[in-house]
Short mmCIF file of N, CA, C and O in Angstrom, two decimals:
data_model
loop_
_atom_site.label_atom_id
_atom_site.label_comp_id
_atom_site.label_asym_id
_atom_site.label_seq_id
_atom_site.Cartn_x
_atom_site.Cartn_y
_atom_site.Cartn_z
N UNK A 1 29.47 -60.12 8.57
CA UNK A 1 29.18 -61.40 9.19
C UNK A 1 28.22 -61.19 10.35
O UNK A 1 28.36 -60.31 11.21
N UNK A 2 27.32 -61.99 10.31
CA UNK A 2 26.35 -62.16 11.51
C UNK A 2 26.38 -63.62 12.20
O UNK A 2 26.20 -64.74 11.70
N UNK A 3 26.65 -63.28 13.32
CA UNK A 3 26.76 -64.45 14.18
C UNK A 3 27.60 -64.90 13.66
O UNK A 3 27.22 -65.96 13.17
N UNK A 4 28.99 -64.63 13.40
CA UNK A 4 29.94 -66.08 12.77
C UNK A 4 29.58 -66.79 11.51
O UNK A 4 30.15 -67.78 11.07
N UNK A 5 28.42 -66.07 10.91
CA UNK A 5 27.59 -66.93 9.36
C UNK A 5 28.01 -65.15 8.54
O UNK A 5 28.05 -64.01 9.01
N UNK A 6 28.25 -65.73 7.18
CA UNK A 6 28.26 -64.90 6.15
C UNK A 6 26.64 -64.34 5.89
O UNK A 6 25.62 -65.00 5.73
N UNK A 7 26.84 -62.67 5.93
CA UNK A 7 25.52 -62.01 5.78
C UNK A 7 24.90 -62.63 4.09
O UNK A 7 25.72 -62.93 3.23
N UNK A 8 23.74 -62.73 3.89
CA UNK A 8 23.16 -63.22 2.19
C UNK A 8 22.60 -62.03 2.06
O UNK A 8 22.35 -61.08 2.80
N UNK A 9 22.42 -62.41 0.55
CA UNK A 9 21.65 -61.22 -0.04
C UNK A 9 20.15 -61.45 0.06
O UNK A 9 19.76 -62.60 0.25
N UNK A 10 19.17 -60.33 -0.06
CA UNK A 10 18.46 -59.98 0.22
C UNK A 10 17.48 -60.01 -1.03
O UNK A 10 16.25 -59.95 -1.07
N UNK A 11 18.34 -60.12 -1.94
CA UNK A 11 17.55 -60.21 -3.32
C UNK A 11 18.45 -61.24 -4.32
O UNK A 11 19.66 -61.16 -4.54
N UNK A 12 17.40 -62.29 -4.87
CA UNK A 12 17.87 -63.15 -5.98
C UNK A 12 18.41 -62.63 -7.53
O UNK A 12 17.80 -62.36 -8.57
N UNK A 13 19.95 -62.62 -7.11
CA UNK A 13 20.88 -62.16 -8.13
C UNK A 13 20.57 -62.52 -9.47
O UNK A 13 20.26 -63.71 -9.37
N UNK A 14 20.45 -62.16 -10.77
CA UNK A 14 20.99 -62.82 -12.36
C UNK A 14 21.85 -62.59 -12.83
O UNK A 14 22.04 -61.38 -12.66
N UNK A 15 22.78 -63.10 -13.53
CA UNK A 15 23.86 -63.36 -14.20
C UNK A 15 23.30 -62.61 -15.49
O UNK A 15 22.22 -62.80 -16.03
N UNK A 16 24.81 -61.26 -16.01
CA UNK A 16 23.82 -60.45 -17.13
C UNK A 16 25.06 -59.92 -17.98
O UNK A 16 26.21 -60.05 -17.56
N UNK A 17 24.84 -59.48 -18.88
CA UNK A 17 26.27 -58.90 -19.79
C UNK A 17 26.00 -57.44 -20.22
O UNK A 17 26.23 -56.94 -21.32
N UNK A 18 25.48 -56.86 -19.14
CA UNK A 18 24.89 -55.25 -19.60
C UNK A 18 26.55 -54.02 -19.48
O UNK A 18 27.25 -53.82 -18.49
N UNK A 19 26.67 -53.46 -20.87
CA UNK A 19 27.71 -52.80 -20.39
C UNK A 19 26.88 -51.38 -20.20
O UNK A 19 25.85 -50.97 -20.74
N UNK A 20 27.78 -50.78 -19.20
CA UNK A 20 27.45 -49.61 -18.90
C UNK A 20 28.54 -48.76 -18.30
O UNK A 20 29.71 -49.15 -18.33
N UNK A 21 28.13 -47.40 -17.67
CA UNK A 21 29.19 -46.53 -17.60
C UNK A 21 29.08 -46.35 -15.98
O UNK A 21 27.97 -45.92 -15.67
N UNK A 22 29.96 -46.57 -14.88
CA UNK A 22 29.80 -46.12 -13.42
C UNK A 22 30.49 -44.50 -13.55
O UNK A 22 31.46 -44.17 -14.22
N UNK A 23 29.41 -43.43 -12.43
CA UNK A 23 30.14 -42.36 -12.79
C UNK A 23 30.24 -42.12 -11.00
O UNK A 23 29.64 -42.77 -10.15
N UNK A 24 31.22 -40.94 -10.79
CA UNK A 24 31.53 -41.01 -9.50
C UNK A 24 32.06 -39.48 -9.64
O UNK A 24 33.13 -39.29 -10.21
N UNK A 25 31.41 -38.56 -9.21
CA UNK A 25 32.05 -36.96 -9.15
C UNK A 25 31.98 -36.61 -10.81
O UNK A 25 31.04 -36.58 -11.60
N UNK A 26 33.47 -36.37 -10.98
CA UNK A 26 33.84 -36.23 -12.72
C UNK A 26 34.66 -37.47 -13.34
O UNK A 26 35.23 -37.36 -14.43
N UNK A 27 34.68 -38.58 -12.63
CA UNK A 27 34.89 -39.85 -13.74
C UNK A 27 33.95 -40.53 -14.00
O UNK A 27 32.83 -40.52 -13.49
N UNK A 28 34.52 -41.38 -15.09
CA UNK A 28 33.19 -42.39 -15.66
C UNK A 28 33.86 -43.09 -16.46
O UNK A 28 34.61 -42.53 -17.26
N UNK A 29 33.74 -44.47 -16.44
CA UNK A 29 34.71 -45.71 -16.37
C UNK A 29 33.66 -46.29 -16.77
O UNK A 29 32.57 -46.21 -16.21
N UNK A 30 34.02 -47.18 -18.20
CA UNK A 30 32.89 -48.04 -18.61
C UNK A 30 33.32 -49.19 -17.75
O UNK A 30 34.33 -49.14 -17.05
N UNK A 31 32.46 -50.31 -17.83
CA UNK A 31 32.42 -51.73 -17.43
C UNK A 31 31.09 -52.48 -17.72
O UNK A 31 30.23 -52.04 -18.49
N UNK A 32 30.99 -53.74 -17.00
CA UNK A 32 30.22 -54.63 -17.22
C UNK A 32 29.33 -55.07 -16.35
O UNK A 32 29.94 -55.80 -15.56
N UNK A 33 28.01 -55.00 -16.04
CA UNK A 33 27.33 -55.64 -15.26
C UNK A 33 27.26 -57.15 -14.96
O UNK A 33 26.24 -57.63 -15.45
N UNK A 34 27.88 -57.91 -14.42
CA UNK A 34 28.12 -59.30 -14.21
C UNK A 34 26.99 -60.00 -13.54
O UNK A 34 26.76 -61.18 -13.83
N UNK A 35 26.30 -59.40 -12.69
CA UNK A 35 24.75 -59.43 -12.06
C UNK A 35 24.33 -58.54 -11.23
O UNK A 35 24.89 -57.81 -10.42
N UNK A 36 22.86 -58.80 -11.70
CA UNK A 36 21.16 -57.32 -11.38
C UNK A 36 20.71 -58.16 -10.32
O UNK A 36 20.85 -59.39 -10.28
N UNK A 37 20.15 -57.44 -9.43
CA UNK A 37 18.97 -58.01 -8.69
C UNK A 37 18.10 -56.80 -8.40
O UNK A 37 18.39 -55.94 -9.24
N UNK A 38 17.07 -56.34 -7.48
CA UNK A 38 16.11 -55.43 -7.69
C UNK A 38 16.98 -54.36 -6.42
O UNK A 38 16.76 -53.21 -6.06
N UNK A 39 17.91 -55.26 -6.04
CA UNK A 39 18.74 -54.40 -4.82
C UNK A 39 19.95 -53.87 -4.81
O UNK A 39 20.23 -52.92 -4.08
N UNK A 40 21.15 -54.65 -5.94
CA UNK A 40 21.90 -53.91 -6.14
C UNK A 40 22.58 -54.43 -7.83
O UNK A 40 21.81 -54.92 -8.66
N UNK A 41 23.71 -54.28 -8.07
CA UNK A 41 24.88 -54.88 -9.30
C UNK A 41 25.95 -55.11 -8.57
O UNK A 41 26.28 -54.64 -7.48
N UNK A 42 26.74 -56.33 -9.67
CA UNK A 42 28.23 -56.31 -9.56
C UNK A 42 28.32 -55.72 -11.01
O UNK A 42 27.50 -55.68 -11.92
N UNK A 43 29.82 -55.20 -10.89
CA UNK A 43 29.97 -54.80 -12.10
C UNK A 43 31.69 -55.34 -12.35
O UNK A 43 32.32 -55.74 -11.37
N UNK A 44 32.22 -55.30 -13.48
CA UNK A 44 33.26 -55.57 -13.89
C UNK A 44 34.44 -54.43 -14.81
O UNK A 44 34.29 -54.09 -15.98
N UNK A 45 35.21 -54.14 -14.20
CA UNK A 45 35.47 -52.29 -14.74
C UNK A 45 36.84 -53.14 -15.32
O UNK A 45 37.97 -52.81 -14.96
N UNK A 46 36.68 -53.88 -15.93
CA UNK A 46 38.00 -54.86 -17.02
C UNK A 46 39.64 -54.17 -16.04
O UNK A 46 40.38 -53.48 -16.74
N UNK A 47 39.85 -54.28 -15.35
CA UNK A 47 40.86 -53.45 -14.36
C UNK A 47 41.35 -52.25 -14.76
O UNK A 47 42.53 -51.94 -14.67
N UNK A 48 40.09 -51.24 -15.41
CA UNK A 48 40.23 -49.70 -14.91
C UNK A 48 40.19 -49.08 -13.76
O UNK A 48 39.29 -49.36 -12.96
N UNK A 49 41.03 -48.26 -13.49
CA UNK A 49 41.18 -47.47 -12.64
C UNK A 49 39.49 -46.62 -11.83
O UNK A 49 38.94 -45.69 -12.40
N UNK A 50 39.27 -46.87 -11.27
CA UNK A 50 38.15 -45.94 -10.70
C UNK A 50 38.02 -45.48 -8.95
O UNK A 50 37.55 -46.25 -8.11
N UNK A 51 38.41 -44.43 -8.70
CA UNK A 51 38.30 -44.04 -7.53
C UNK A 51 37.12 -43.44 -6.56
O UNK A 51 36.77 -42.26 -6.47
N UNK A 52 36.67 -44.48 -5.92
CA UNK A 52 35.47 -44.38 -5.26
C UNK A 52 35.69 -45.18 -4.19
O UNK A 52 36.01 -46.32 -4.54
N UNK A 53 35.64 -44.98 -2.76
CA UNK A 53 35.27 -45.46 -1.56
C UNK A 53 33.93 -46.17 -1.27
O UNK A 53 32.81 -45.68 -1.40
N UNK A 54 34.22 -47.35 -0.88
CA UNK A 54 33.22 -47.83 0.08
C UNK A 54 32.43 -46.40 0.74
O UNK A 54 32.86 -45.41 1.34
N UNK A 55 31.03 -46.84 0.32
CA UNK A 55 30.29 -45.73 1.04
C UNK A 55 29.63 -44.58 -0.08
O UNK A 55 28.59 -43.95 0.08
N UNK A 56 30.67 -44.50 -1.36
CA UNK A 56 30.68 -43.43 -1.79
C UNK A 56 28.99 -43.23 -3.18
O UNK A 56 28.33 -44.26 -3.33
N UNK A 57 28.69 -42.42 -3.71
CA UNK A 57 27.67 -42.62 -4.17
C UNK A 57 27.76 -42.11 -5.47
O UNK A 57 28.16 -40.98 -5.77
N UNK A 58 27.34 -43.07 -6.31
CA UNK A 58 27.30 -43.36 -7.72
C UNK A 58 25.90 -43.70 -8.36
O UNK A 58 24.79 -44.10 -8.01
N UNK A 59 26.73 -43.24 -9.77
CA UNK A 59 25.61 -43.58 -10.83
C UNK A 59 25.73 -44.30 -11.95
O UNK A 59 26.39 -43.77 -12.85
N UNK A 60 25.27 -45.36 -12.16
CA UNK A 60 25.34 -46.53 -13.60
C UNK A 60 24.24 -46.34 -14.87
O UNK A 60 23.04 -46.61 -14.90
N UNK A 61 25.09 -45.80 -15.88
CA UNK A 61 24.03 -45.51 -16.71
C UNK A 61 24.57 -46.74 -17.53
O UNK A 61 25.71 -47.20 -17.61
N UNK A 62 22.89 -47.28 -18.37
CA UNK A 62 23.01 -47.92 -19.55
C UNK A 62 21.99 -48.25 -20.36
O UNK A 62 20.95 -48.54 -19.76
N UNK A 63 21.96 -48.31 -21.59
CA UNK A 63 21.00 -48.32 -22.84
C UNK A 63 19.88 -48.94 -21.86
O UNK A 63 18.87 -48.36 -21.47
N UNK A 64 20.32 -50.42 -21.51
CA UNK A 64 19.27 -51.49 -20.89
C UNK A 64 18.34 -51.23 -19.77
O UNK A 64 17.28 -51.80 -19.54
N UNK A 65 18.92 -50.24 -19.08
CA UNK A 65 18.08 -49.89 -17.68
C UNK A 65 17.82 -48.32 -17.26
O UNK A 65 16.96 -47.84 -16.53
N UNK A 66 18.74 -47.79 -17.89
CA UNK A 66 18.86 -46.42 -17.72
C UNK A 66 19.79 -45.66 -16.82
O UNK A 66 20.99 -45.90 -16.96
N UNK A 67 19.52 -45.00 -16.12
CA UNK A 67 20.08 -44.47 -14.70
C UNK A 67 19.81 -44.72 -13.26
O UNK A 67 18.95 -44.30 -12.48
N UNK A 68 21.00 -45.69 -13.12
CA UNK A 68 20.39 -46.06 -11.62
C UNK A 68 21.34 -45.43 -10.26
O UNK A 68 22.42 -44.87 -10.46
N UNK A 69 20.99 -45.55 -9.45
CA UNK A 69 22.08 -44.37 -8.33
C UNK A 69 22.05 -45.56 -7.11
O UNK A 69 21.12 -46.23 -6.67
N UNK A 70 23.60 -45.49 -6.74
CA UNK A 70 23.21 -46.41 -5.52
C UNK A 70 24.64 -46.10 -4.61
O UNK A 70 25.14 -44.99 -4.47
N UNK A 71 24.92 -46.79 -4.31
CA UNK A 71 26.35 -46.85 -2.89
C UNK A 71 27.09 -47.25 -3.49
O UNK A 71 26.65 -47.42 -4.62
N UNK A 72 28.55 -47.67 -3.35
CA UNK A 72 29.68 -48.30 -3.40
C UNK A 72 29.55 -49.49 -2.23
O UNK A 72 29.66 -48.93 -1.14
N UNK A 73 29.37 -50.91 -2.06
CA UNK A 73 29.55 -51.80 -1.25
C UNK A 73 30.81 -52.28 -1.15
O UNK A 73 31.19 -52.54 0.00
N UNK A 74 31.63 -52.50 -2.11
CA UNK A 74 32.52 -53.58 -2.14
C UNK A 74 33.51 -53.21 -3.24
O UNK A 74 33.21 -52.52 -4.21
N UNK A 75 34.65 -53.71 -3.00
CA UNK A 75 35.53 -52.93 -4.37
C UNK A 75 36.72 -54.24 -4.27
O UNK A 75 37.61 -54.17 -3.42
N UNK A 76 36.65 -55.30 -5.12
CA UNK A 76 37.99 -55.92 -5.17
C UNK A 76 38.33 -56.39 -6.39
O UNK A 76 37.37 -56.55 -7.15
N UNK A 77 39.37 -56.66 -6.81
CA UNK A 77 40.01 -57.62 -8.12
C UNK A 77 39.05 -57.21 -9.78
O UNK A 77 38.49 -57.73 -10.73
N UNK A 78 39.53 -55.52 -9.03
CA UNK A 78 38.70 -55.01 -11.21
C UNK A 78 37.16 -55.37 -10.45
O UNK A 78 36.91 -56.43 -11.02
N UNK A 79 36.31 -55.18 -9.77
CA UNK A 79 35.18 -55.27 -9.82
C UNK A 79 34.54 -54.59 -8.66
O UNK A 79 35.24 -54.30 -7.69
N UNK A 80 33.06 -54.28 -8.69
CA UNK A 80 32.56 -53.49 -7.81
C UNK A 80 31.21 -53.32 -7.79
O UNK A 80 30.52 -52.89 -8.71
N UNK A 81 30.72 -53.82 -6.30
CA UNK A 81 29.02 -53.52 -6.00
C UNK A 81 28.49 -52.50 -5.58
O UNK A 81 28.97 -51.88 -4.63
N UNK A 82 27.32 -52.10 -6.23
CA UNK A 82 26.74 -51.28 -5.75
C UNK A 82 24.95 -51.90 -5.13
O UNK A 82 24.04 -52.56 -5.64
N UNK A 83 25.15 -51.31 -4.01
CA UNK A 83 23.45 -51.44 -3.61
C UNK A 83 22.84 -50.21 -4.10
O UNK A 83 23.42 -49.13 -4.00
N UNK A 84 21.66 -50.35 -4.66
CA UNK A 84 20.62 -49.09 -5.06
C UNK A 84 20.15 -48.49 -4.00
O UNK A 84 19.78 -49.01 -2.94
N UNK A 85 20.18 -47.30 -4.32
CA UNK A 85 19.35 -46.14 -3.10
C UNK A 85 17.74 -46.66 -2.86
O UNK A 85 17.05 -47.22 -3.71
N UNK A 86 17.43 -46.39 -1.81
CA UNK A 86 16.26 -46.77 -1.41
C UNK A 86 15.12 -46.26 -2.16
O UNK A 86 14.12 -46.83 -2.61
N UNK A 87 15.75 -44.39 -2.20
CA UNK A 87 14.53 -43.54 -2.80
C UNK A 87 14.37 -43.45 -4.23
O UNK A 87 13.65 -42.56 -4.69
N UNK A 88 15.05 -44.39 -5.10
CA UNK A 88 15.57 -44.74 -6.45
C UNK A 88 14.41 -45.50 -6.96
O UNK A 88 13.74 -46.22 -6.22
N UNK A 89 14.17 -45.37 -8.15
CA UNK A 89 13.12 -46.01 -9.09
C UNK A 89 13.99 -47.36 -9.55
O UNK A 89 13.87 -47.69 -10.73
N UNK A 90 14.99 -48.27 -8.58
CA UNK A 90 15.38 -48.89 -9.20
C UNK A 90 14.39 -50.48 -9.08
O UNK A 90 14.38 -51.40 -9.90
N UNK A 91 13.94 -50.42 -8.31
CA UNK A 91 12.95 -51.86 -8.69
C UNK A 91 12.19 -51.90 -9.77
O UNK A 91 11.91 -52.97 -10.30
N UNK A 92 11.74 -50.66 -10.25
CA UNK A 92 10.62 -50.92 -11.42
C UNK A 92 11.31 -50.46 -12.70
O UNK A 92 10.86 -50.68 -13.82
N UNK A 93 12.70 -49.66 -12.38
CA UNK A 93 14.06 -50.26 -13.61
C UNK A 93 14.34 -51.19 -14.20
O UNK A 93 14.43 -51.39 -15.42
N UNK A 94 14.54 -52.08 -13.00
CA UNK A 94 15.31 -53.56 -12.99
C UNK A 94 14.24 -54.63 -13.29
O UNK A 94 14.45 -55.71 -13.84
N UNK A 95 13.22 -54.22 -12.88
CA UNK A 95 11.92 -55.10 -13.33
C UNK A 95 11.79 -55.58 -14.85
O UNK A 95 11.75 -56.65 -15.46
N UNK A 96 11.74 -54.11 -15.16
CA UNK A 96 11.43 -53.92 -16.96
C UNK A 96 12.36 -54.60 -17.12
O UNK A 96 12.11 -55.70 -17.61
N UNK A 97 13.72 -54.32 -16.84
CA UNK A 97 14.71 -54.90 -17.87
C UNK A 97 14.44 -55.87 -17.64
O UNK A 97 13.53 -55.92 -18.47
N UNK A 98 14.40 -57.14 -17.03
CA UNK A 98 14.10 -58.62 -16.78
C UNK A 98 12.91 -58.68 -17.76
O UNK A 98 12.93 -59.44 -18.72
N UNK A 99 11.97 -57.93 -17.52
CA UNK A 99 10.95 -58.39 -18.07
C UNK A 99 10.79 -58.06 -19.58
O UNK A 99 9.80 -58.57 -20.09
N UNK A 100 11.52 -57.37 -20.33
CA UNK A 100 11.79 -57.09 -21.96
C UNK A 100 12.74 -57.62 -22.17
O UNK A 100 12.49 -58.56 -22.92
N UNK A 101 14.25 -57.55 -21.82
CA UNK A 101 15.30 -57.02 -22.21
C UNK A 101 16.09 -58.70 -21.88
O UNK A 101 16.76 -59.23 -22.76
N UNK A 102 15.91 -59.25 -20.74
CA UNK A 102 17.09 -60.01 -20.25
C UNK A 102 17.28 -61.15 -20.74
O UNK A 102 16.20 -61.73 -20.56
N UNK A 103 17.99 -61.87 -21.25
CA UNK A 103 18.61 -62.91 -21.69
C UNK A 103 19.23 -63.48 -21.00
O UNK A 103 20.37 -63.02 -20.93
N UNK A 104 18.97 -64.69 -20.12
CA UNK A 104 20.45 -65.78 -19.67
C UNK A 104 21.94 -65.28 -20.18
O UNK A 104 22.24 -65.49 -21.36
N UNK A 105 22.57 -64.85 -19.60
CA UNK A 105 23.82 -65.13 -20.39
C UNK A 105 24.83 -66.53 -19.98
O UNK A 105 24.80 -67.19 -18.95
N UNK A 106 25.46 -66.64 -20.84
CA UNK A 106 26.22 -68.08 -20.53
C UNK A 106 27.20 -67.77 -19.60
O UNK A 106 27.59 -66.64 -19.30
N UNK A 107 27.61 -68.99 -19.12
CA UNK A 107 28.67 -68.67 -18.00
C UNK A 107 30.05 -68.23 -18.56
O UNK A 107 30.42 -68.69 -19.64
N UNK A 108 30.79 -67.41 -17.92
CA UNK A 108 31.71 -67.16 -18.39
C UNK A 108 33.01 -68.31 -18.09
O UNK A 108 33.04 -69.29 -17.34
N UNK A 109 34.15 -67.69 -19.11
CA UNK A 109 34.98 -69.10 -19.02
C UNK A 109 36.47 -68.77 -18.10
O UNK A 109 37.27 -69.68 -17.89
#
């Protein structure tokens, strides 16, 4: 929170159905990308187990984007953000995929 106002994001989120694998040390827990932006993911780990701290640093591989590396932001209710590393090829990752690959997905129910 800044100033008493909820911090925003920094980049315009999409709504996406990319599954992929979060890895963290020696686990790796499939799940779901729920939304991309050029800055970070949510993802959806269907309430698997995955042990990773706020802070901690990971990697999301998948067919659609490839390998992307970023932080642990946020971890609640089966789901989990990651912001991308700075020094990461993930803008011109996330680009392509939008720009070949992405489809609207419908809202979920």
């Amino acid at each position: 929170m800044i100033n008493g106002r909820m911090k925003t994001r920094s980049a315009e989120r999409k709504k996406t159905r990319i599954l992929g694998t979060v890895k963290y040390f020696n686990q790796a827990v499939e799940g779901r990308v729920t939304d991309l932006s050029a800055t970070g993911m949510a993802l959806d780990l269907g309430g698997r187990v995955f042990h990773a701290a706020d802070g901690s640093q990971v990697r999301v591989e998948s067919q659609e984007f490839g390998i992307l590396e970023g932080t642990v932001k946020w971890r609640r209710s089966g789901r989990l953000g990651v912001q991308f590393s700075i020094n990461s090829n993930a803008v011109a990752q996330v680009s392509s995929y939008f720009r070949f690959f992405h489809k609207d997905a419908p809202a979920s129910r």
